[in-house]
Coordinates of C-alpha atoms in Angstrom, one line a residue:
X71 CA -25.6 -14.0 -2.6
X72 CA -27.0 -16.9 -4.6
X73 CA -26.9 -20.4 -3.1
X74 CA -25.1 -19.0 0.0
X75 CA -21.9 -18.2 -2.0
X76 CA -20.4 -14.8 -1.2
X77 CA -20.2 -12.4 -4.0
X78 CA -16.8 -11.6 -5.6
X79 CA -15.0 -8.6 -4.1
X80 CA -15.8 -5.6 -6.2
X81 CA -12.6 -3.8 -5.4
X82 CA -11.8 -0.4 -4.1
X83 CA -11.8 3.2 -5.4
X84 CA -9.3 6.0 -5.0
X85 CA -9.7 9.5 -6.6
X86 CA -12.4 8.1 -8.8
X87 CA -10.3 5.2 -10.1
X88 CA -11.5 1.7 -9.4
X89 CA -9.2 -1.3 -8.9
X90 CA -10.1 -4.9 -8.5
X91 CA -6.8 -5.9 -6.9
X92 CA -6.2 -4.7 -3.4
X93 CA -2.5 -5.3 -3.7
X94 CA -0.3 -2.4 -4.8
X95 CA 3.4 -3.2 -5.5
X96 CA 6.6 -1.4 -6.0
X97 CA 8.9 -1.6 -9.0
X98 CA 12.3 -1.3 -7.3
X99 CA 14.9 -3.6 -5.7
X100 CA 14.6 -6.5 -8.2
X101 CA 17.7 -7.9 -9.8
X102 CA 16.6 -6.7 -13.3
X103 CA 13.6 -5.4 -15.2
X104 CA 12.7 -8.9 -16.5
X105 CA 12.2 -10.1 -12.9
X106 CA 10.3 -7.0 -12.0
X107 CA 7.8 -7.6 -14.8
X108 CA 7.3 -11.3 -14.0
X109 CA 6.8 -10.6 -10.3
X110 CA 4.3 -7.8 -10.9
X111 CA 2.3 -9.9 -13.3
X112 CA 2.2 -12.8 -10.8
X113 CA 1.0 -10.4 -8.1
X114 CA -2.1 -9.5 -10.0
X115 CA -1.6 -5.9 -9.0
X116 CA -3.1 -3.1 -11.2
X117 CA -1.3 -0.2 -9.5
X118 CA 2.5 0.1 -9.2
X119 CA 4.6 2.6 -7.4
X120 CA 7.5 4.2 -9.2
X121 CA 10.3 6.0 -7.4
X122 CA 10.8 9.0 -9.7
X123 CA 14.3 9.7 -8.4
X124 CA 15.5 6.1 -8.9
X125 CA 13.8 4.7 -12.0
X126 CA 14.6 5.5 -15.6
X127 CA 11.5 7.1 -17.1
X128 CA 13.0 9.3 -19.8
X129 CA 16.3 8.0 -21.2
X130 CA 15.4 5.8 -24.1
X131 CA 19.0 4.8 -24.6
X132 CA 18.9 2.8 -21.4
X133 CA 16.5 0.1 -20.3
X134 CA 13.2 1.7 -19.4
X135 CA 10.6 0.5 -16.9
X136 CA 7.8 1.3 -19.3
X137 CA 9.1 -1.4 -21.7
X138 CA 8.6 -4.1 -19.1
X139 CA 5.7 -2.7 -17.0
X140 CA 3.6 -0.9 -19.6
X141 CA 1.6 2.2 -18.4
X142 CA -1.3 1.2 -20.6
X143 CA -1.7 -1.9 -18.5
X144 CA -0.8 -0.7 -15.0
X145 CA -1.6 2.5 -13.2
X146 CA 1.6 4.3 -12.4
X147 CA 1.8 5.9 -8.9
X148 CA 4.9 8.2 -8.9
X149 CA 6.4 8.4 -5.4
X150 CA 8.9 10.6 -3.6
X151 CA 11.1 7.7 -2.3
X152 CA 14.4 9.1 -1.1
X153 CA 13.1 12.6 -0.3
X154 CA 13.9 14.0 3.1
X155 CA 12.4 17.5 2.8
X156 CA 9.1 18.9 1.7
X157 CA 10.7 20.9 -1.0
X158 CA 12.4 17.9 -2.6
X159 CA 9.1 15.9 -2.5
X160 CA 7.1 18.7 -4.1
X161 CA 9.8 19.3 -6.8
X162 CA 10.0 15.6 -7.6
X163 CA 6.3 15.2 -8.1
X164 CA 6.1 18.3 -10.2
X165 CA 8.8 16.9 -12.5
X166 CA 6.9 13.6 -12.6
X167 CA 3.7 15.4 -13.8
X168 CA 5.7 17.2 -16.5
X169 CA 7.4 13.9 -17.6
X170 CA 4.3 11.6 -17.7
X171 CA 1.2 13.7 -16.9
X172 CA 0.7 11.8 -13.7
X173 CA -1.6 13.5 -11.2
X174 CA -2.3 10.7 -8.8
X175 CA 0.8 10.5 -6.7
X176 CA 2.3 9.0 -3.5
X177 CA 3.9 11.4 -1.1
X178 CA 6.4 10.2 1.4
X179 CA 8.9 12.4 3.3
X180 CA 11.3 10.4 5.4
X181 CA 13.3 11.2 8.5
X182 CA 16.9 10.2 9.0
X183 CA 18.4 6.7 9.1
X184 CA 18.3 4.2 10.7
X185 CA 14.5 4.2 10.9
X186 CA 13.5 6.4 8.0
X187 CA 10.3 7.1 9.9
X188 CA 7.8 9.5 8.2
X189 CA 8.7 13.1 8.9
X190 CA 5.1 14.3 9.7
X191 CA 5.9 18.0 9.8
X192 CA 7.4 17.9 6.4
X193 CA 4.7 15.5 5.1
X194 CA 2.0 18.0 6.1
X195 CA 3.9 20.8 4.5
X196 CA 4.4 19.0 1.2
X197 CA 0.8 17.7 1.2
X198 CA -0.6 21.2 1.5
X199 CA 1.5 22.4 -1.4
X200 CA 0.7 19.5 -3.7
X201 CA -3.0 19.7 -3.0
X202 CA -3.0 23.4 -3.8
X203 CA -1.2 22.5 -7.0
X204 CA -4.0 20.1 -8.1
X205 CA -2.4 16.8 -7.2
X206 CA -4.4 13.8 -5.9
X207 CA -2.2 12.8 -3.0
X208 CA -2.0 9.4 -1.5
X209 CA 0.1 10.0 1.6
X210 CA 2.5 7.8 3.5
X211 CA 2.4 8.6 7.2
X212 CA 3.0 7.5 10.8
X213 CA 0.5 5.2 12.4
X214 CA -1.0 8.2 14.2
X215 CA -4.8 8.6 14.1
X216 CA -4.5 12.4 14.8
X217 CA -2.0 13.0 12.0
X218 CA -3.9 10.7 9.6
X219 CA -7.2 12.5 10.1
X220 CA -5.5 15.9 9.6
X221 CA -4.1 14.7 6.3
X222 CA -7.5 13.5 5.2
X223 CA -9.2 16.8 6.2
X224 CA -6.5 18.6 4.1
X225 CA -7.7 16.7 1.0
X226 CA -5.5 13.7 0.7
X227 CA -7.3 11.0 -1.3
X228 CA -5.8 8.0 0.6
X229 CA -4.0 7.5 3.9
X230 CA -1.1 5.1 4.1
X231 CA 0.2 4.4 7.6
X232 CA 3.3 2.3 7.9
X233 CA 3.0 -1.2 9.3
X234 CA 6.7 -1.0 10.4
X235 CA 9.8 0.9 9.1
X236 CA 10.4 0.7 5.4
X237 CA 12.1 -2.5 4.3
X238 CA 12.1 -3.9 7.9
X239 CA 9.9 -6.9 7.2
X240 CA 8.5 -6.7 10.7
X241 CA 4.9 -6.8 9.7
X242 CA 2.1 -4.8 11.3
X243 CA 3.6 -3.9 14.7
X244 CA 0.8 -1.7 15.9
X245 CA -2.5 -3.2 14.6
X246 CA -4.6 -1.2 17.1
X247 CA -3.6 2.2 15.7
X248 CA -4.1 0.9 12.1
X249 CA -7.6 -0.2 13.0
X250 CA -8.2 3.2 14.7
X251 CA -7.1 5.1 11.6
X252 CA -9.3 3.0 9.4
X253 CA -12.3 3.4 11.7
X254 CA -12.3 7.2 11.4
X255 CA -11.3 7.5 7.8
X256 CA -13.7 8.4 4.9
X257 CA -11.0 7.8 2.3
X258 CA -9.1 4.5 1.5
X259 CA -6.6 3.3 4.1
X260 CA -3.6 1.2 2.9
X261 CA -0.9 -0.3 5.1
X262 CA 2.3 0.8 3.5
X263 CA 5.8 -0.4 4.5
X264 CA 7.1 -3.1 6.8
X265 CA 5.2 -6.1 5.3
X266 CA 7.5 -9.1 5.3
X267 CA 5.5 -12.1 4.3
X268 CA 2.0 -13.3 3.3
X269 CA 0.6 -13.5 6.9
X270 CA 1.5 -9.8 7.4
X271 CA -0.5 -8.8 4.4
X272 CA -3.4 -10.9 5.4
X273 CA -3.4 -9.3 8.9
X274 CA -3.5 -5.8 7.4
X275 CA -6.5 -6.7 5.4
X276 CA -8.2 -8.4 8.4
X277 CA -8.0 -5.1 10.2
X278 CA -10.2 -3.7 7.5
X279 CA -7.7 -1.8 5.3
X280 CA -8.7 -1.2 1.7
X281 CA -5.4 -2.4 0.3
X282 CA -1.8 -3.2 1.0
X283 CA 1.3 -1.6 -0.6
X284 CA 4.6 -3.5 -0.5
X285 CA 7.8 -3.9 -2.4
X286 CA 10.7 -5.4 -0.4
X287 CA 8.7 -8.4 0.7
X288 CA 8.5 -9.6 -2.9
X289 CA 11.7 -8.2 -4.3
X290 CA 13.9 -9.5 -1.5
X291 CA 12.3 -13.0 -1.3
X292 CA 14.4 -15.9 -2.5
X293 CA 11.8 -16.5 -5.2
X294 CA 10.1 -13.1 -5.9
X295 CA 7.6 -14.5 -8.4
X296 CA 6.4 -17.2 -6.0
X297 CA 6.2 -14.6 -3.2
X298 CA 4.2 -12.3 -5.4
X299 CA 1.6 -15.1 -5.9
X300 CA 1.5 -15.6 -2.1
X301 CA 0.9 -11.9 -1.5
X302 CA -1.9 -12.0 -4.1
X303 CA -3.7 -14.7 -2.3
X304 CA -2.9 -13.3 1.2
X305 CA -4.7 -10.1 0.4
X306 CA -7.7 -11.9 -0.9
X307 CA -7.8 -14.2 2.1
X308 CA -7.4 -11.3 4.5
X309 CA -10.2 -9.3 2.9
X310 CA -12.6 -12.3 2.9
X311 CA -11.8 -12.9 6.6
X312 CA -12.6 -9.3 7.4
X313 CA -15.9 -9.5 5.6
X314 CA -16.7 -12.8 7.2
X315 CA -16.2 -11.5 10.7
X316 CA -13.8 -13.5 12.9
X317 CA -15.0 -15.4 16.0
X318 CA -14.5 -13.8 19.4
X319 CA -11.4 -14.4 21.4
X320 CA -11.8 -16.0 24.8
X321 CA -9.3 -17.4 27.3
X322 CA -11.8 -20.2 28.1
X323 CA -12.2 -23.3 25.9
X324 CA -15.5 -23.9 24.0
X325 CA -15.9 -27.4 22.7
X326 CA -16.6 -27.6 19.0
X327 CA -18.9 -30.6 19.5
X328 CA -22.2 -30.3 21.4
X329 CA -22.1 -31.5 25.0
X330 CA -25.8 -32.4 25.1
X331 CA -27.0 -35.9 24.2
X332 CA -23.7 -37.6 24.8
X333 CA -23.7 -41.4 24.7
X334 CA -23.5 -42.7 28.3

């Protein structure tokens, strides 16, 4: 730390892959692929999630995501968005591996509307099958320290508890459980889902998380590109605040100026 200046963040590692950016972004819900590309570039993200069931990855006669978000520049993270059973999730990721050779994947198995909360029984079932099949599984899960630890012990390479229901924009509604999950984890922990604005992303990082994954907060903003920039800086600021160590909370005041030696 020369001249008292903190060293630059060296990033985080998952499944042997190192990333400088601690922001992971989605590729869906934008008005078109041009906007998708501009927002992702502005975010500074190096990893992007791809909903295998919803994004064109193989029909060259139609606009393809790869033409706008090139896989040689970004790490694709195929996910199982829209899957409500373990069987569908496993089948979807096997197809993704056949189509693009992707082995690092995001598993999510959702319960019914209106909350689309993680179905943990199906998630555990799918995770077990995928790990046996040689996948490196980053897993979306409930903000439950017991379930999170079980998924880690099974062999998942990253744990991704929700901050709030998908697309809700409510932020991190249970910071205590997120902090508990991170405290016991030996693999990266990412807050995934529910982020609505930059302060939500900063809070997730202040809790000690390794990264933040979001989509709707950028794609549904009035100006997605500008919001992408805000999220980029929020994640950096939150990480720096965590490393700095915040001051203690106290209901009593503590004057910022010394009380000794006052002019009488």
